[in-house]
Coordinates of N, CA and C and ligand atoms in Angstrom, one line a residue:
M1334 N -2.1 49.5 -23.0 CA -2.7 48.5 -22.1 C -1.8 48.4 -21.1
N1335 N -2.0 48.2 -19.7 CA -1.4 48.0 -19.0 C -0.7 46.8 -18.6
T1336 N 0.4 47.0 -17.3 CA 1.0 45.9 -17.2 C 0.3 44.9 -17.0
K1337 N -0.9 45.0 -16.1 CA -1.2 43.8 -15.5 C -2.3 43.0 -16.8
S1338 N -2.9 43.7 -17.4 CA -3.5 43.2 -18.6 C -2.4 42.1 -19.4
L1339 N -1.2 43.3 -19.3 CA -0.4 42.2 -20.5 C 0.4 41.1 -19.8
T1340 N 0.0 41.0 -18.7 CA 0.6 40.1 -17.7 C -0.3 38.5 -17.7
R1341 N -1.4 39.3 -17.6 CA -3.0 38.2 -17.5 C -2.6 37.6 -18.9
M1342 N -2.5 38.3 -20.0 CA -2.6 37.7 -21.3 C -1.4 36.7 -21.8
I1343 N -0.2 37.0 -21.1 CA 1.0 36.5 -21.0 C 0.6 35.2 -20.4
V1344 N 0.1 35.1 -19.1 CA 0.0 33.8 -18.3 C -1.2 33.0 -19.3
S1345 N -2.1 33.1 -19.5 CA -3.4 32.7 -20.2 C -2.6 32.1 -21.5
G1346 N -1.7 32.9 -22.2 CA -0.9 32.2 -23.5 C -0.5 30.8 -23.3
L1347 N 0.4 31.0 -21.8 CA 1.3 29.9 -21.4 C 0.4 28.8 -20.9
L1348 N -0.6 28.9 -20.3 CA -1.8 27.9 -19.9 C -2.0 27.3 -21.5
I1349 N -2.3 28.0 -22.4 CA -2.9 27.2 -23.7 C -1.6 26.2 -24.0
V1350 N -0.8 27.0 -24.1 CA 0.2 25.8 -24.8 C 0.8 24.7 -23.8
A1351 N 0.8 25.0 -22.4 CA 0.7 23.8 -21.5 C -0.1 22.6 -21.8
S1352 N -1.4 23.5 -22.0 CA -2.6 22.0 -22.0 C -2.1 21.5 -22.8
G1353 N -1.7 22.3 -24.2 CA -1.6 21.0 -25.4 C -0.6 20.6 -25.4
M1354 N 0.5 20.9 -24.4 CA 1.6 19.5 -24.4 C 1.2 18.5 -23.5
F1355 N 0.1 18.4 -22.7 CA -0.3 17.4 -22.0 C -1.4 16.6 -22.4
T1356 N -2.0 17.1 -23.8 CA -3.3 16.5 -24.2 C -2.7 15.2 -24.8
V1357 N -3.5 14.2 -24.2 CA -3.2 12.7 -24.9 C -3.3 12.5 -26.1
P1358 N -2.6 12.0 -27.0 CA -2.7 11.8 -28.7 C -3.9 11.1 -28.9
A1359 N -4.8 11.2 -29.9 CA -5.8 10.9 -30.3 C -5.6 9.0 -30.7
D1360 N -4.4 8.8 -31.3 CA -4.0 7.1 -31.4 C -3.7 6.6 -30.4
A1361 N -3.9 6.7 -29.5 CA -3.1 5.7 -28.2 C -3.8 4.6 -27.7
H1362 N -3.8 4.2 -28.6 CA -4.6 2.5 -28.7 C -3.5 1.6 -28.0
A1363 N -4.1 0.5 -27.7 CA -3.0 -0.1 -26.5 C -2.3 -1.0 -27.2
F1364 N -1.2 -1.5 -27.4 CA -0.6 -2.4 -28.5 C 0.5 -3.0 -27.3
P1365 N 0.5 -4.2 -27.3 CA 1.8 -5.1 -26.4 C 3.3 -4.5 -26.4
D1366 N 3.4 -4.7 -25.3 CA 4.8 -4.0 -25.3 C 6.0 -5.1 -24.9
R1367 N 5.2 -6.4 -24.2 CA 6.6 -7.3 -23.9 C 5.4 -8.1 -23.0
S1368 N 6.0 -9.5 -22.8 CA 4.6 -10.7 -22.6 C 5.5 -11.7 -21.9
S1369 N 4.9 -12.2 -21.1 CA 5.8 -13.7 -20.2 C 4.6 -14.7 -20.7
P1370 N 4.7 -15.4 -21.4 CA 6.1 -16.0 -22.0 C 6.1 -15.0 -23.1
R1371 N 7.6 -15.1 -23.5 CA 7.7 -14.4 -24.9 C 7.1 -14.9 -26.1
V1372 N 6.9 -14.0 -26.8 CA 6.5 -14.3 -28.4 C 7.2 -15.2 -28.7
G1373 N 6.7 -16.5 -29.3 CA 7.3 -17.4 -30.1 C 8.2 -18.3 -29.2
A1374 N 8.2 -18.2 -27.8 CA 9.4 -19.0 -26.6 C 9.0 -20.2 -26.8
D1375 N 10.0 -21.1 -26.5 CA 10.3 -22.6 -26.7 C 10.7 -22.9 -24.9
L1376 N 9.7 -23.4 -24.3 CA 10.0 -23.7 -22.8 C 10.1 -25.0 -22.4
Q1377 N 10.9 -24.9 -21.1 CA 11.5 -26.4 -20.9 C 10.1 -26.3 -20.0
T1378 N 9.9 -25.5 -18.9 CA 8.6 -25.7 -18.0 C 7.4 -25.0 -18.4
P1379 N 6.4 -25.7 -18.4 CA 5.1 -24.9 -18.8 C 5.0 -23.9 -17.9
P1380 N 4.3 -23.1 -18.3 CA 3.8 -21.7 -17.7 C 2.8 -22.0 -16.6
R1381 N 2.5 -20.9 -16.0 CA 1.1 -21.5 -15.1 C 0.2 -19.9 -15.2
V1382 N 1.0 -18.7 -16.1 CA 0.8 -17.6 -16.2 C 0.6 -17.0 -17.1
V1383 N 0.0 -16.4 -18.1 CA 0.0 -15.3 -19.0 C -0.1 -14.1 -19.3
K1384 N 1.3 -13.6 -19.2 CA 0.8 -11.8 -18.9 C 1.0 -11.1 -20.1
I1385 N 0.4 -10.1 -20.2 CA 0.7 -9.1 -21.3 C 0.7 -7.7 -20.7
W1386 N 2.1 -6.9 -21.0 CA 2.1 -5.3 -20.7 C 1.9 -4.5 -21.9
F1387 N 0.7 -3.9 -21.8 CA 0.4 -2.7 -22.6 C 1.4 -1.4 -23.2
D1388 N 1.1 -0.7 -24.0 CA 1.8 0.5 -24.2 C 0.7 1.7 -23.5
A1389 N -0.5 1.2 -23.3 CA -1.5 2.1 -23.0 C -2.0 1.4 -21.9
G1390 N -3.2 2.7 -20.7 CA -4.2 1.5 -20.3 C -5.6 0.9 -21.0
I1391 N -6.0 -0.1 -20.4 CA -6.8 -0.8 -21.4 C -7.9 -1.1 -20.0
E1392 N -9.2 -1.3 -20.6 CA -10.6 -1.2 -20.1 C -11.0 -2.7 -19.3
P1393 N -10.6 -3.0 -17.8 CA -11.3 -4.0 -17.9 C -12.3 -5.2 -18.4
I1394 N -13.4 -4.5 -18.3 CA -14.5 -5.1 -18.7 C -14.5 -5.9 -20.4
F1395 N -13.8 -5.1 -21.1 CA -13.9 -5.0 -22.5 C -12.4 -5.9 -23.0
S1396 N -11.4 -6.2 -21.8 CA -10.2 -7.0 -22.3 C -10.2 -8.4 -22.1
K1397 N -9.5 -9.3 -23.3 CA -10.0 -10.7 -22.6 C -8.4 -11.2 -23.1
L1398 N -7.9 -12.0 -22.6 CA -6.8 -13.0 -22.5 C -7.2 -14.7 -22.9
I1399 N -7.2 -15.3 -23.8 CA -7.1 -16.2 -23.8 C -6.2 -17.4 -24.3
V1400 N -5.9 -18.7 -24.0 CA -4.7 -19.5 -24.7 C -5.7 -20.5 -25.0
K1401 N -5.4 -21.1 -25.9 CA -5.8 -22.3 -26.5 C -4.9 -23.5 -26.7
S1402 N -4.5 -24.9 -27.2 CA -4.0 -25.7 -27.2 C -4.1 -25.7 -29.0
S1403 N -3.1 -26.3 -29.9 CA -3.3 -26.5 -31.0 C -4.1 -27.0 -31.7
H1404 N -5.0 -27.8 -30.9 CA -6.4 -28.2 -31.0 C -7.7 -27.6 -31.2
G1405 N -7.2 -26.6 -30.6 CA -8.5 -25.5 -29.9 C -8.9 -25.8 -28.9
Q1406 N -8.0 -26.8 -28.0 CA -9.0 -26.6 -26.8 C -8.5 -25.3 -25.6
K1407 N -9.3 -24.6 -25.2 CA -9.0 -23.4 -24.0 C -8.0 -24.1 -22.7
V1408 N -7.0 -24.0 -22.3 CA -6.3 -24.0 -21.5 C -5.9 -22.8 -20.3
S1409 N -6.7 -21.5 -20.8 CA -6.2 -20.7 -19.6 C -7.8 -20.8 -18.8
I1410 N -7.7 -20.4 -17.8 CA -9.1 -20.1 -16.5 C -9.2 -18.8 -16.8
G1411 N -11.0 -19.0 -17.1 CA -11.4 -17.6 -17.2 C -11.1 -16.5 -18.2
P1412 N -11.6 -15.2 -18.4 CA -11.4 -14.6 -19.6 C -9.9 -13.6 -19.6
G1413 N -9.7 -13.9 -18.5 CA -8.0 -12.7 -18.3 C -8.8 -11.7 -17.3
F1414 N -7.6 -11.3 -16.7 CA -7.7 -10.0 -15.6 C -7.0 -8.7 -15.6
I1415 N -7.3 -7.9 -15.1 CA -6.1 -6.9 -14.7 C -5.8 -7.1 -13.4
P1416 N -4.9 -6.9 -13.5 CA -4.3 -7.1 -11.7 C -4.7 -5.9 -11.0
K1417 N -5.1 -6.1 -9.9 CA -5.1 -4.8 -8.9 C -4.3 -3.9 -8.9
G1418 N -4.7 -2.8 -8.9 CA -3.3 -1.7 -9.1 C -2.6 -1.2 -10.3
Q1419 N -3.0 -2.2 -11.5 CA -2.5 -2.3 -13.1 C -3.5 -1.4 -13.8
Q1420 N -2.9 -0.8 -14.7 CA -3.9 -0.7 -15.9 C -3.3 -0.8 -17.4
A1421 N -2.3 -1.6 -17.5 CA -2.1 -2.0 -18.6 C -1.5 -3.4 -18.4
L1422 N -1.5 -4.0 -17.5 CA -1.4 -5.5 -17.5 C -2.6 -6.4 -17.7
L1423 N -2.8 -7.4 -18.5 CA -3.4 -8.1 -18.9 C -2.9 -9.7 -18.7
E1424 N -3.8 -10.5 -17.7 CA -2.9 -11.9 -17.1 C -4.1 -12.8 -17.2
T1425 N -3.4 -14.1 -17.0 CA -4.4 -15.4 -17.1 C -4.1 -16.2 -16.6
H1426 N -4.6 -16.7 -15.9 CA -3.7 -18.4 -15.2 C -4.1 -19.5 -16.3
L1427 N -3.3 -20.5 -16.0 CA -3.4 -21.5 -17.0 C -3.5 -22.9 -16.8
K1428 N -3.9 -24.0 -17.0 CA -4.3 -25.2 -16.5 C -2.9 -25.6 -16.8
P1429 N -2.9 -26.8 -16.3 CA -1.3 -27.6 -16.7 C -1.2 -27.7 -18.0
L1430 N -0.3 -28.0 -18.7 CA -0.2 -27.7 -20.1 C 1.2 -29.0 -20.5
P1431 N 0.3 -29.9 -20.7 CA 1.4 -30.9 -21.8 C 2.4 -30.3 -22.8
P1432 N 3.4 -30.8 -23.4 CA 4.1 -30.7 -24.3 C 3.1 -30.0 -25.5
G1433 N 3.4 -29.1 -26.3 CA 2.8 -28.5 -27.5 C 3.1 -27.3 -28.0
I1434 N 2.0 -26.8 -28.7 CA 2.2 -25.4 -29.4 C 0.8 -24.7 -28.3
Y1435 N 1.0 -23.6 -28.1 CA -0.1 -22.4 -27.6 C -0.6 -21.8 -28.0
F1436 N -1.7 -21.2 -28.2 CA -2.1 -19.7 -29.4 C -2.4 -18.9 -28.0
V1437 N -1.9 -17.9 -28.3 CA -2.5 -16.7 -27.0 C -3.0 -15.9 -27.8
Y1438 N -4.4 -15.3 -27.6 CA -5.5 -14.7 -27.9 C -6.1 -13.5 -27.0
W1439 N -5.1 -12.4 -27.9 CA -5.5 -11.0 -27.1 C -6.9 -10.4 -27.4
S1440 N -7.1 -9.3 -27.0 CA -8.4 -8.4 -27.5 C -8.7 -7.4 -26.5
V1441 N -8.2 -6.2 -26.9 CA -8.3 -5.2 -25.6 C -9.2 -3.9 -26.4
I1442 N -9.7 -3.1 -25.3 CA -10.3 -1.9 -25.5 C -9.2 -0.8 -24.8
A1443 N -8.8 0.3 -25.6 CA -7.6 1.3 -24.7 C -8.6 2.1 -24.2
F1444 N -7.7 2.9 -23.1 CA -8.6 4.4 -22.4 C -9.4 5.2 -23.7
D1445 N -8.7 5.5 -24.6 CA -9.5 6.1 -25.8 C -10.7 5.6 -26.4
G1446 N -10.7 4.0 -26.2 CA -12.1 3.4 -26.9 C -11.5 2.9 -28.2
H1447 N -10.6 2.4 -28.2 CA -10.1 2.0 -29.8 C -9.5 0.4 -29.2
H1448 N -10.2 -0.4 -30.4 CA -10.2 -1.7 -30.2 C -8.6 -2.1 -30.5
T1449 N -8.2 -3.3 -30.4 CA -7.2 -3.7 -31.1 C -7.1 -5.3 -30.5
E1450 N -6.4 -6.5 -31.3 CA -6.4 -7.5 -31.0 C -5.3 -8.1 -31.9
G1451 N -4.8 -9.5 -31.1 CA -3.8 -10.4 -32.0 C -3.6 -11.6 -31.2
R1452 N -2.8 -12.2 -31.9 CA -2.3 -13.3 -31.8 C -0.9 -14.0 -32.0
W1453 N -0.3 -15.0 -30.7 CA 0.9 -15.2 -30.7 C 1.1 -17.2 -30.1
Y1454 N 1.8 -17.4 -30.2 CA 2.3 -18.9 -29.7 C 3.3 -19.1 -28.7
F1455 N 3.9 -19.4 -27.8 CA 4.6 -20.3 -27.5 C 4.4 -21.9 -27.8
R1456 N 5.5 -22.4 -27.3 CA 5.9 -24.1 -27.2 C 6.2 -24.0 -25.9
V1457 N 5.7 -25.5 -25.6 CA 6.0 -26.4 -24.3 C 6.9 -27.7 -24.8
K1458 N 8.0 -27.7 -24.3 CA 8.8 -28.6 -24.8 C 8.5 -29.9 -24.3
Ligands
LIG26 CU1 -6.3 4.8 -29.7

């Protein structure tokens, strides 16, 4: 084997290793990383928005964020949205909230096509 073909073999081997390192794991579905308000928060001032930051990119058309009162009345405006320039932030605006407990329902499809959803609450004093 001459030097040229040996070099070619080593280079192609390195490329295979490199592409393996940057492969996104198949289980990279999206889970909440943090939120505003925080999960279970007791708030003196009613929030005007709810934001959830995810640990992976989410699909805009399939991702939903809805907030309901403890009586099941929807208090968020629209289905939730991903702000321009963001990939992993889901947000919704809220109607003015009287004191009470509010449930946040989220449902997203990650870029890998996997669905995750959950529910948490916060309280306005
Ligand atoms: Cu996944």
